[in-house]
PDB file of C-alpha atoms and ligand atoms in Angstrom:
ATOM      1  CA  UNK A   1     148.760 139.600 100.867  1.00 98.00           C
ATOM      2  CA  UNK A   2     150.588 137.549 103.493  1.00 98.00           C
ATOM      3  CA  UNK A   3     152.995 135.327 102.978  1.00 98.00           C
ATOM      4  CA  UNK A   4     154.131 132.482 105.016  1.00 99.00           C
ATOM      5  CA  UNK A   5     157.916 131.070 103.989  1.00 99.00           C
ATOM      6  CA  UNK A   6     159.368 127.570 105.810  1.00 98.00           C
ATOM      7  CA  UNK A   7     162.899 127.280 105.068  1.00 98.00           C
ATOM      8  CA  UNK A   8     166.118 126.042 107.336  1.00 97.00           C
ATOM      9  CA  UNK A   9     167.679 129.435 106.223  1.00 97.00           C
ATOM     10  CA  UNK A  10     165.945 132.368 107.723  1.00 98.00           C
ATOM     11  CA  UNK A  11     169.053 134.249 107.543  1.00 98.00           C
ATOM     12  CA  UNK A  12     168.480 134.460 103.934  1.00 98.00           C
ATOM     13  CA  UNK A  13     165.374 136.641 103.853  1.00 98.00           C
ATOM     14  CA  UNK A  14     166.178 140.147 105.828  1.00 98.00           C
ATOM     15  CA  UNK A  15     168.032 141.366 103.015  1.00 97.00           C
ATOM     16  CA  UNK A  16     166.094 140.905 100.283  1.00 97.00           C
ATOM     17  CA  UNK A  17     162.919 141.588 102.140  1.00 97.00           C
ATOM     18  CA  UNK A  18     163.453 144.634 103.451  1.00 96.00           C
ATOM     19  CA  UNK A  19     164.867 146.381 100.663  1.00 95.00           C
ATOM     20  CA  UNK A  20     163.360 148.950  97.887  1.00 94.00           C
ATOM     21  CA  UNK A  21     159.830 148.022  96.812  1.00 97.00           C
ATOM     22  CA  UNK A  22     159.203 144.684  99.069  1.00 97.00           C
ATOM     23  CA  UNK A  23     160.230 146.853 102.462  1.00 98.00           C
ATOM     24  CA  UNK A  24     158.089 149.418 101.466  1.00 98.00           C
ATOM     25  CA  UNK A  25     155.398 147.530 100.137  1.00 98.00           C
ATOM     26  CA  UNK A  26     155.275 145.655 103.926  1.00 98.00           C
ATOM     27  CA  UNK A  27     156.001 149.250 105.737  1.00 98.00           C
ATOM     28  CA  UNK A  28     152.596 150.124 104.213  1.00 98.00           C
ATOM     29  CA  UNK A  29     150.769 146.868 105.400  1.00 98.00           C
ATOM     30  CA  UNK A  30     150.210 145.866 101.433  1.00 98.00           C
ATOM     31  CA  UNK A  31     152.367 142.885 101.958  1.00 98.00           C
ATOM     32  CA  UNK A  32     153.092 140.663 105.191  1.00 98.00           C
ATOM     33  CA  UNK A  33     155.672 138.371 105.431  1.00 98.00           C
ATOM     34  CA  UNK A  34     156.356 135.434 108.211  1.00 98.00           C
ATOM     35  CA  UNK A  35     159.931 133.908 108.176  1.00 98.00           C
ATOM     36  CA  UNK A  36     159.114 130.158 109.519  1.00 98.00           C
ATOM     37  CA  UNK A  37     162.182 128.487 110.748  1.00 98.00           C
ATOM     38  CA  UNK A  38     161.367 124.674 109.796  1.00 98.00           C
ATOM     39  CA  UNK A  39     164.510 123.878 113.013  1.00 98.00           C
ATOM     40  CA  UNK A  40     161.528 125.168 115.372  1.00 98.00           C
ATOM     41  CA  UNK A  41     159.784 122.294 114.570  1.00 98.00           C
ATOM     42  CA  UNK A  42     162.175 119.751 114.936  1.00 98.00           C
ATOM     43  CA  UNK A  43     162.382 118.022 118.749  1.00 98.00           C
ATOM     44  CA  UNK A  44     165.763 116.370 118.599  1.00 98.00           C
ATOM     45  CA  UNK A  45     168.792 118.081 120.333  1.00 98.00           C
ATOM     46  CA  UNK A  46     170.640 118.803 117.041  1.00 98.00           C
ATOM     47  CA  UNK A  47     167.424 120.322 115.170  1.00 98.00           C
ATOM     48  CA  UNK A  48     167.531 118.026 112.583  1.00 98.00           C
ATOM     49  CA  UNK A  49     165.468 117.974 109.278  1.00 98.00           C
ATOM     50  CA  UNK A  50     167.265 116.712 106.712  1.00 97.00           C
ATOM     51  CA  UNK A  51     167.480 112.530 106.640  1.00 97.00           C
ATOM     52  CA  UNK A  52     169.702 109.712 104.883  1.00 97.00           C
ATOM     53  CA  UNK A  53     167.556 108.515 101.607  1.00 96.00           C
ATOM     54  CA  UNK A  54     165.368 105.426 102.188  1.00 97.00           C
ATOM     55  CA  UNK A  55     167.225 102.655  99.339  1.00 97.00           C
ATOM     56  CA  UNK A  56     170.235 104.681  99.542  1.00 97.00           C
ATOM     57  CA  UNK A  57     172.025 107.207  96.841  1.00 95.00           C
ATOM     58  CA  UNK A  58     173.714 110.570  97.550  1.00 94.00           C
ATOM     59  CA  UNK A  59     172.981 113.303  99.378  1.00 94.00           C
ATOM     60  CA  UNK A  60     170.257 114.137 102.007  1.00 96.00           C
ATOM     61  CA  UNK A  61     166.295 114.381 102.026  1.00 97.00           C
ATOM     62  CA  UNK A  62     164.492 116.753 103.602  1.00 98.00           C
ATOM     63  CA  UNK A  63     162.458 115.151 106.428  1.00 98.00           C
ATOM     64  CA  UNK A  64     158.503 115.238 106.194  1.00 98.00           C
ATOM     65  CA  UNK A  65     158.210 115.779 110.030  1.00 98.00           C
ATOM     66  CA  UNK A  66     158.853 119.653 110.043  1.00 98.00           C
ATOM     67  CA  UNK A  67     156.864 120.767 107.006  1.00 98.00           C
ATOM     68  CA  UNK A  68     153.805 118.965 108.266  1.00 98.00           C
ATOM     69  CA  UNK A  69     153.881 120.561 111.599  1.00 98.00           C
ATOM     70  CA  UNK A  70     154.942 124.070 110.429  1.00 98.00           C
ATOM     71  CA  UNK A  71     151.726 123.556 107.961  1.00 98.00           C
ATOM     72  CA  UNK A  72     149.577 122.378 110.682  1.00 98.00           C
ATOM     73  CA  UNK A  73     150.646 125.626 113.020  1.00 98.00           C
ATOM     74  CA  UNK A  74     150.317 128.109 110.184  1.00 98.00           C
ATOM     75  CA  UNK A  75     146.698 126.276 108.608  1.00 98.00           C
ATOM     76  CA  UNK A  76     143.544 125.029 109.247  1.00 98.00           C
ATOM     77  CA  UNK A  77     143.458 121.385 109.702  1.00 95.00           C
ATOM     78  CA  UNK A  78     140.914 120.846 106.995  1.00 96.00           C
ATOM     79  CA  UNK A  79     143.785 121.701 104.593  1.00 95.00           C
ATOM     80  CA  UNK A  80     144.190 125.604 102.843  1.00 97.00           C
ATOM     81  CA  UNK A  81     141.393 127.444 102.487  1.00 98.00           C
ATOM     82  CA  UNK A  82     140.626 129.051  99.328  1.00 97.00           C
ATOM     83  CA  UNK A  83     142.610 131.557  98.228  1.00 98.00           C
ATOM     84  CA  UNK A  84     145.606 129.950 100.170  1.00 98.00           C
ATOM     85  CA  UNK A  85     148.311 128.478  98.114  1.00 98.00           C
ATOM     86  CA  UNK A  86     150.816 125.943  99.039  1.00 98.00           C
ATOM     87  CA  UNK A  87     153.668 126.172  96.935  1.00 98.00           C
ATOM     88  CA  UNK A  88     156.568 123.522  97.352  1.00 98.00           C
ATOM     89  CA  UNK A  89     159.916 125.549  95.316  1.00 98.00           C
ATOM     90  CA  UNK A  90     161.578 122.321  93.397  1.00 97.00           C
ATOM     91  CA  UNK A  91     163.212 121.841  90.063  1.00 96.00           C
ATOM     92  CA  UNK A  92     161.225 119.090  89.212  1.00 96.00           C
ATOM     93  CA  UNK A  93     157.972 122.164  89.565  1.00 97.00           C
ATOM     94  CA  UNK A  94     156.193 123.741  86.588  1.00 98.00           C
ATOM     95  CA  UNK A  95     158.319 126.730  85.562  1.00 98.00           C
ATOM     96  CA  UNK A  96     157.534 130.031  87.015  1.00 98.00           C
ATOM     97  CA  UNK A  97     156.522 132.583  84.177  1.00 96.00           C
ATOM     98  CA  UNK A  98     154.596 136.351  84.740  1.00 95.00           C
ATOM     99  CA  UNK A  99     151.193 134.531  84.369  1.00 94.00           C
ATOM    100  CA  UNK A 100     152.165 132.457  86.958  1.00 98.00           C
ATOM    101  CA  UNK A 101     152.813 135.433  89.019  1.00 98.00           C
ATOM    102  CA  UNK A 102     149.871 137.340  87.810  1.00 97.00           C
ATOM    103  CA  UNK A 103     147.285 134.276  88.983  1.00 98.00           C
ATOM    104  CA  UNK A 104     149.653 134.020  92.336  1.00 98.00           C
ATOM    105  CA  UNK A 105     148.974 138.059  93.216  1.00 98.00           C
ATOM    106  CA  UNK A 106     145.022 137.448  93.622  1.00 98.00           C
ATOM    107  CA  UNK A 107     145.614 134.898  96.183  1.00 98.00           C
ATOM    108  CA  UNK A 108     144.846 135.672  99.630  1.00 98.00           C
ATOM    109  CA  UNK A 109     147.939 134.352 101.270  1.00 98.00           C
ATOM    110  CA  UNK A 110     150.547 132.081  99.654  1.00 99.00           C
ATOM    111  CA  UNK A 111     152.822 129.671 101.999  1.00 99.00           C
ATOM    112  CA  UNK A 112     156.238 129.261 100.270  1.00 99.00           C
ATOM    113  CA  UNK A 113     158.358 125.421 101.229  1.00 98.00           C
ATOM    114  CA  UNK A 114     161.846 125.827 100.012  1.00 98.00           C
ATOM    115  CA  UNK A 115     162.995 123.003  99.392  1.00 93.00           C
ATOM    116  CA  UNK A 116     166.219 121.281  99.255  1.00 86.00           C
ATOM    117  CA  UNK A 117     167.506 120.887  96.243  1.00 77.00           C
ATOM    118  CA  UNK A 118     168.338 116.862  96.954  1.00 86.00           C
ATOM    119  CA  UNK A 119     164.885 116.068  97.682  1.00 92.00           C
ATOM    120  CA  UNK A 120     161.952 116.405  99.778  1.00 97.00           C
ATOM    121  CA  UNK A 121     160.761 113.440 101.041  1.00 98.00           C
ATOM    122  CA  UNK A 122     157.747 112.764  98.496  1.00 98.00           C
ATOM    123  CA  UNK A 123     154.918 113.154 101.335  1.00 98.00           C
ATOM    124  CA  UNK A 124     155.139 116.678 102.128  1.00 98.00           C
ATOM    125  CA  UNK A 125     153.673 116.634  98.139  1.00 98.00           C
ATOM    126  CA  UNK A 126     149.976 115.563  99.968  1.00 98.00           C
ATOM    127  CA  UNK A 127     150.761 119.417 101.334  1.00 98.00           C
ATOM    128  CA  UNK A 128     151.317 121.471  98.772  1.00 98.00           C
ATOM    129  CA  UNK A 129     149.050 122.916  95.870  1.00 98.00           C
ATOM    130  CA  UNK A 130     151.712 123.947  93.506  1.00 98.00           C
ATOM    131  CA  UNK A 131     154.753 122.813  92.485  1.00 98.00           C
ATOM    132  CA  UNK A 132     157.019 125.468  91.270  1.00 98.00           C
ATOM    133  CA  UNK A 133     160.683 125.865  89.240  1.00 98.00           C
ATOM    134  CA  UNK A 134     162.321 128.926  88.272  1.00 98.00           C
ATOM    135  CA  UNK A 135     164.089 127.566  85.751  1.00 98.00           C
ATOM    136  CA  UNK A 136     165.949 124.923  84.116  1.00 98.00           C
ATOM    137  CA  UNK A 137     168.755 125.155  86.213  1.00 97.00           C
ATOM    138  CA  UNK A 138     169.556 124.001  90.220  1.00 95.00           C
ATOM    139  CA  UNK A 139     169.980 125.968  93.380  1.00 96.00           C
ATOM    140  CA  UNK A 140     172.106 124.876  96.627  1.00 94.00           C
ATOM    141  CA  UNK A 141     168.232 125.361  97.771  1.00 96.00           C
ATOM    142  CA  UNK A 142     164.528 126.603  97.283  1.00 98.00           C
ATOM    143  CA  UNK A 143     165.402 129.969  99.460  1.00 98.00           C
ATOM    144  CA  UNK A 144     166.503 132.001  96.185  1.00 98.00           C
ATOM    145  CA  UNK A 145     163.412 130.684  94.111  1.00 98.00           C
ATOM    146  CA  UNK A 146     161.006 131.647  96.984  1.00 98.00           C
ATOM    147  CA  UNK A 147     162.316 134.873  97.139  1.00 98.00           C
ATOM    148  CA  UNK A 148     162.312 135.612  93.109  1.00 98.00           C
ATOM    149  CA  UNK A 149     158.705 133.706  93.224  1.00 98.00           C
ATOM    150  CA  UNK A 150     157.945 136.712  95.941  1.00 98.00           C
ATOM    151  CA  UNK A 151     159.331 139.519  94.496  1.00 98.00           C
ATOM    152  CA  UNK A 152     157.681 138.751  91.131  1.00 98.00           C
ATOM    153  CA  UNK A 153     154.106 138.307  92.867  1.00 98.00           C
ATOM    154  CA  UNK A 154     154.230 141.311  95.282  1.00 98.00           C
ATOM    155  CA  UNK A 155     155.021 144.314  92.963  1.00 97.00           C
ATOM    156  CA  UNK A 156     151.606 142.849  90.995  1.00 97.00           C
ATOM    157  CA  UNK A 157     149.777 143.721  94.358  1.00 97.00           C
ATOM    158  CA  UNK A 158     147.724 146.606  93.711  1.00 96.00           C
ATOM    159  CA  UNK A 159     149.739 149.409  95.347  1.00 96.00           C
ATOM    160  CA  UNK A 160     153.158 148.222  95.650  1.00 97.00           C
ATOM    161  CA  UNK A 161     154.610 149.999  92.440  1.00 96.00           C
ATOM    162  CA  UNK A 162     152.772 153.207  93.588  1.00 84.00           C
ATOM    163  CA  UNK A 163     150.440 155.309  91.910  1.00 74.00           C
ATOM    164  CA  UNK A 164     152.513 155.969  88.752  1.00 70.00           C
ATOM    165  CA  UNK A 165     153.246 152.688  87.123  1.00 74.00           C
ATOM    166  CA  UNK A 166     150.705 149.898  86.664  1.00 74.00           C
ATOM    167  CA  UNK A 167     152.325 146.408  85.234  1.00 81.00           C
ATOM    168  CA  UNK A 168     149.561 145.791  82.330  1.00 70.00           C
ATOM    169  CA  UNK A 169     147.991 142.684  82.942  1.00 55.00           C
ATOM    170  CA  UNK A 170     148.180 141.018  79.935  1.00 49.00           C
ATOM    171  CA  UNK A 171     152.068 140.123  79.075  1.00 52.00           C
ATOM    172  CA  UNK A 172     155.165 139.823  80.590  1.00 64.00           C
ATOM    173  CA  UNK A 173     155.958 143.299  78.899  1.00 67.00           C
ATOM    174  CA  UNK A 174     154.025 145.128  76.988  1.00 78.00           C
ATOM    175  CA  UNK A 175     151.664 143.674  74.251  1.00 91.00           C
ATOM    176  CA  UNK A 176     154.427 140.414  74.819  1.00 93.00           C
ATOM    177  CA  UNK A 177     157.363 142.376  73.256  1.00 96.00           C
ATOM    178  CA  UNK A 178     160.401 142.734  74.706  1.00 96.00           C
ATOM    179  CA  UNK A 179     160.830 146.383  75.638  1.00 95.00           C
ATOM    180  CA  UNK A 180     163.268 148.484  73.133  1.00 96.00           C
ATOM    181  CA  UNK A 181     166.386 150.689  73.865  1.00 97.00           C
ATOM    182  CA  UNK A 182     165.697 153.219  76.805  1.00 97.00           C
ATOM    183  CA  UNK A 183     167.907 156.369  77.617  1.00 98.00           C
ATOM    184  CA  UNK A 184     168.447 159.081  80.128  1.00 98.00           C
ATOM    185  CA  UNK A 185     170.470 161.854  80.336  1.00 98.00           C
ATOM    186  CA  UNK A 186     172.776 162.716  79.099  1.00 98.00           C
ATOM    187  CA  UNK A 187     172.860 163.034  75.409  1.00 98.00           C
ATOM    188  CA  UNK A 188     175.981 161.956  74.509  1.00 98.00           C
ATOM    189  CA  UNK A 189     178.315 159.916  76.745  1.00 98.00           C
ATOM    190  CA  UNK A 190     181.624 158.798  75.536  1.00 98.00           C
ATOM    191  CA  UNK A 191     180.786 159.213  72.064  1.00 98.00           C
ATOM    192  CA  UNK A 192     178.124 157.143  72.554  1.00 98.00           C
ATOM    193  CA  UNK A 193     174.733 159.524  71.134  1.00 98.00           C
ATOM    194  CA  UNK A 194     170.928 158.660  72.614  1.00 98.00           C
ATOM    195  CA  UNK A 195     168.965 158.357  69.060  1.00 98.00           C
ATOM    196  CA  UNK A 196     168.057 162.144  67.934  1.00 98.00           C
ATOM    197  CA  UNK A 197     163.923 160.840  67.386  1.00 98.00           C
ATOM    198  CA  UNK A 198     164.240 160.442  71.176  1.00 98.00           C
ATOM    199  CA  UNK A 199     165.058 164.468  71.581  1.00 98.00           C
ATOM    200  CA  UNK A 200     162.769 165.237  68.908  1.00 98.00           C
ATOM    201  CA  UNK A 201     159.617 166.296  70.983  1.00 98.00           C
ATOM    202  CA  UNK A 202     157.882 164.467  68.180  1.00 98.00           C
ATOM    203  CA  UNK A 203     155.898 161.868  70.416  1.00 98.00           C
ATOM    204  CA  UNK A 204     153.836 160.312  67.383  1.00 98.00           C
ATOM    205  CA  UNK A 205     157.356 159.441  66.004  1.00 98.00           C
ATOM    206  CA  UNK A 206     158.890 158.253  69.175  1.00 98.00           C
ATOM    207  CA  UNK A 207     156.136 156.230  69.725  1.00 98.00           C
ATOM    208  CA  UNK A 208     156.548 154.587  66.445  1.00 98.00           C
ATOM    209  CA  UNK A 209     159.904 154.253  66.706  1.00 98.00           C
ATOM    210  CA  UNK A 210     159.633 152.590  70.339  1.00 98.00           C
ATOM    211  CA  UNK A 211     157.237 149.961  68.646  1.00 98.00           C
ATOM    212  CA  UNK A 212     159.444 149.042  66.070  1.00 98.00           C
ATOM    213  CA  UNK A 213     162.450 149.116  68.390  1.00 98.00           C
ATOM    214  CA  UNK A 214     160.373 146.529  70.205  1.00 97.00           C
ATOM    215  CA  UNK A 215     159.367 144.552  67.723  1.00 98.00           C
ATOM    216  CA  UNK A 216     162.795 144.338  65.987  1.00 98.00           C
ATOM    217  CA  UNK A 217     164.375 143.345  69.654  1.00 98.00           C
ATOM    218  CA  UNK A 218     161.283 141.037  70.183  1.00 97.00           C
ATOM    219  CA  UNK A 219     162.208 139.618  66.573  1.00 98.00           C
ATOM    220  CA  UNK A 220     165.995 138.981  67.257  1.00 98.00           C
ATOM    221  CA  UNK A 221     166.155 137.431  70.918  1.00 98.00           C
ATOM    222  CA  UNK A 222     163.229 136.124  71.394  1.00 97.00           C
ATOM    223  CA  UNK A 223     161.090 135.346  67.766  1.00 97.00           C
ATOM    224  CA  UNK A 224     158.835 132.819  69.951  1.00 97.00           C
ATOM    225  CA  UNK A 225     157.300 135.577  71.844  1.00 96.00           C
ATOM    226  CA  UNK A 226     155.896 137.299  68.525  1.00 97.00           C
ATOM    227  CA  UNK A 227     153.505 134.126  68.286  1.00 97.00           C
ATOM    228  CA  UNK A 228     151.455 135.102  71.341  1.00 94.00           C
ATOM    229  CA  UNK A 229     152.296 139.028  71.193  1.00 96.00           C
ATOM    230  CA  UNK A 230     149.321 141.567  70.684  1.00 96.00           C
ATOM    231  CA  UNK A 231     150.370 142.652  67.106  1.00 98.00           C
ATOM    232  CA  UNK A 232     148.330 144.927  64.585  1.00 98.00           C
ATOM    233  CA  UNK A 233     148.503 145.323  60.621  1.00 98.00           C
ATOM    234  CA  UNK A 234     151.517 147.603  60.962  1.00 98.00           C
ATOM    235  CA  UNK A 235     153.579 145.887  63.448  1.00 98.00           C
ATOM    236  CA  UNK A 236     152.803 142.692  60.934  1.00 98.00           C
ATOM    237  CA  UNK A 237     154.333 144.514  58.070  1.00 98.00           C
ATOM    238  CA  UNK A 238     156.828 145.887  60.143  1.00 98.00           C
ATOM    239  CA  UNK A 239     157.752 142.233  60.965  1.00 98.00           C
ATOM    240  CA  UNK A 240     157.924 141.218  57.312  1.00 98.00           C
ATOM    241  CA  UNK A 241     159.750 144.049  55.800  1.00 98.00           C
ATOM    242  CA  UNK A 242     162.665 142.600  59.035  1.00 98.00           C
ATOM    243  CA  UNK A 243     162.370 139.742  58.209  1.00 97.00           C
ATOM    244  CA  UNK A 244     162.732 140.356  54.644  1.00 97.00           C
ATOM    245  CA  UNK A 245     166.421 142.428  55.732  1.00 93.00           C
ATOM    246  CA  UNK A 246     167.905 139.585  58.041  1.00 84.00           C
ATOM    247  CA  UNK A 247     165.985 140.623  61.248  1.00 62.00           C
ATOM    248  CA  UNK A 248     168.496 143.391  62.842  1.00 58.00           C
ATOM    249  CA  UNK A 249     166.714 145.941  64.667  1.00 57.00           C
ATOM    250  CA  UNK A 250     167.065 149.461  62.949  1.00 56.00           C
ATOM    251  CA  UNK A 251     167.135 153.196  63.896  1.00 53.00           C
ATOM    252  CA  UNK A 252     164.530 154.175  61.573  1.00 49.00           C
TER     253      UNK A 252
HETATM  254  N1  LIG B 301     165.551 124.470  94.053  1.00 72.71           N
HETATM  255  C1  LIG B 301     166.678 124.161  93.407  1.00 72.71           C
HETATM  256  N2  LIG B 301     166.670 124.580  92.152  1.00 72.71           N
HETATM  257  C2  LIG B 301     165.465 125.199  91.966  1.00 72.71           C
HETATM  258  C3  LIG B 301     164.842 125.836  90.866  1.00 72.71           C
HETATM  259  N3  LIG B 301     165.442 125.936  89.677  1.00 72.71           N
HETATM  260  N4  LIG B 301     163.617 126.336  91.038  1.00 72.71           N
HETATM  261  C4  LIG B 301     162.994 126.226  92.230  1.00 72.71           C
HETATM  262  N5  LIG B 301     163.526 125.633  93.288  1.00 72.71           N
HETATM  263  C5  LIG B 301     164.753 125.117  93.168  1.00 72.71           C
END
């Protein structure tokens, strides 16, 4: 996949891009990423690209004069070809979830605006062909969303996580559960024990016990999930005889 990203803050990006699974991920030519500095495309001394608001009010709005012309170095004039995705980072955007991500990792190349979190002037939206938030909450800028949008999209490429794990396609963990309780070594730590089913060697039993760990979690932080989660007979009565306690996960 490449991926083109136009911010005012290219300084932001080594970091984060050339760490762990992204670096390696781009070391092996799965994932290519350009760094577009939106001041290259500005033709005034101070490298402007951020204007007063039209009507007044606070703060500044990112001018439409860069974007365009980074967009009409990096694409064909005709506007993005299929499999291209424009994707303006804004808090007004739809919120970014792991179906989101999933549909972003079988495009071709994505192009990533960062926007400022005072505004974009409202024509660079004739650019873009999504829209994107990461939450309900602001950022000094879109630089941090971009990158989170990234990171969540690349390790979906096929290859990036290597041979041995494969994120299942259908949920944002498995089945749409929240995972359960997960231990290494060692045993006991502080007084603190890892649960003895876990030792056991008895994998039909600490595969039950993983399910109903996740379940139980699933039940207690995030009930809403168990709507849309993958659930059989036995997770259902699983579910009832919790709910029928209070809802606290057990050990059993
Ligand atoms: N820019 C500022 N806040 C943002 C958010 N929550 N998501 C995406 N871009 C942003």
């Amino acid at each position: 996949m490449k991926v083109d990203v136009l911010t005012v803050l290219p300084e932001m990006f080594p970091g984060p891009l050339n760490a762990s699974i992204l670096g390696r991920a781009q070391a092996a030519g799965l994932l290519t990423v350009n760094i577009v500095n939106l001041r290259d495309f500005t033709h005034d001394r101070h490298r402007t690209t951020d204007d007063y608001p039209y009507g007044g009010g606070q703060g500044m709005v990112m001018k439409p004069e860069p974007v365009f012309e980074a967009l009409d170095a990096l694409l064909p004039p005709q506007g993005p070809p299929p499999g291209t995705r424009v994707i303006l980072t804004s808090p007004q955007g739809e919120t970014f979830t792991q179906s989101r991500a999933w549909e972003l990792s079988r495009a071709e190349r994505l192009v990533l605006i960062c926007g400022r979190y005072e505004g974009v002037d409202e024509r660079v939206r004739h650019r873009v062909t999504d829209e994107i938030s990461i939450g309900d909450y602001v950022l000094t800028g879109g630089e941090l969303a971009a990158l989170v949008i990234l990171d969540a999209v690349a390790r979906l490429i096929p290859g990036v996580l290597g041979s041995g794990t494969s994120p299942l396609e259908e949920s944002f963990s498995c089945d749409g559960l929240l995972e359960g309780p997960q231990y290494t070594r060692p045993p006991e730590y502080r007084g603190l024990a890892v649960p003895e089913v876990l030792l056991s060697g008895d994998h039909a039993r600490i595969r039950q016990w993983r399910r109903r760990q996740a379940l139980a979690r699933t039940l207690e932080r995030r009930p809403d999930l168990l709507e849309r989660a993958r659930l059989g007979p036995e997770d259902r009565r699983y579910l009832e005889g919790l709910r029928a306690k209070g809802g606290g996960p057990g050990e059993g």
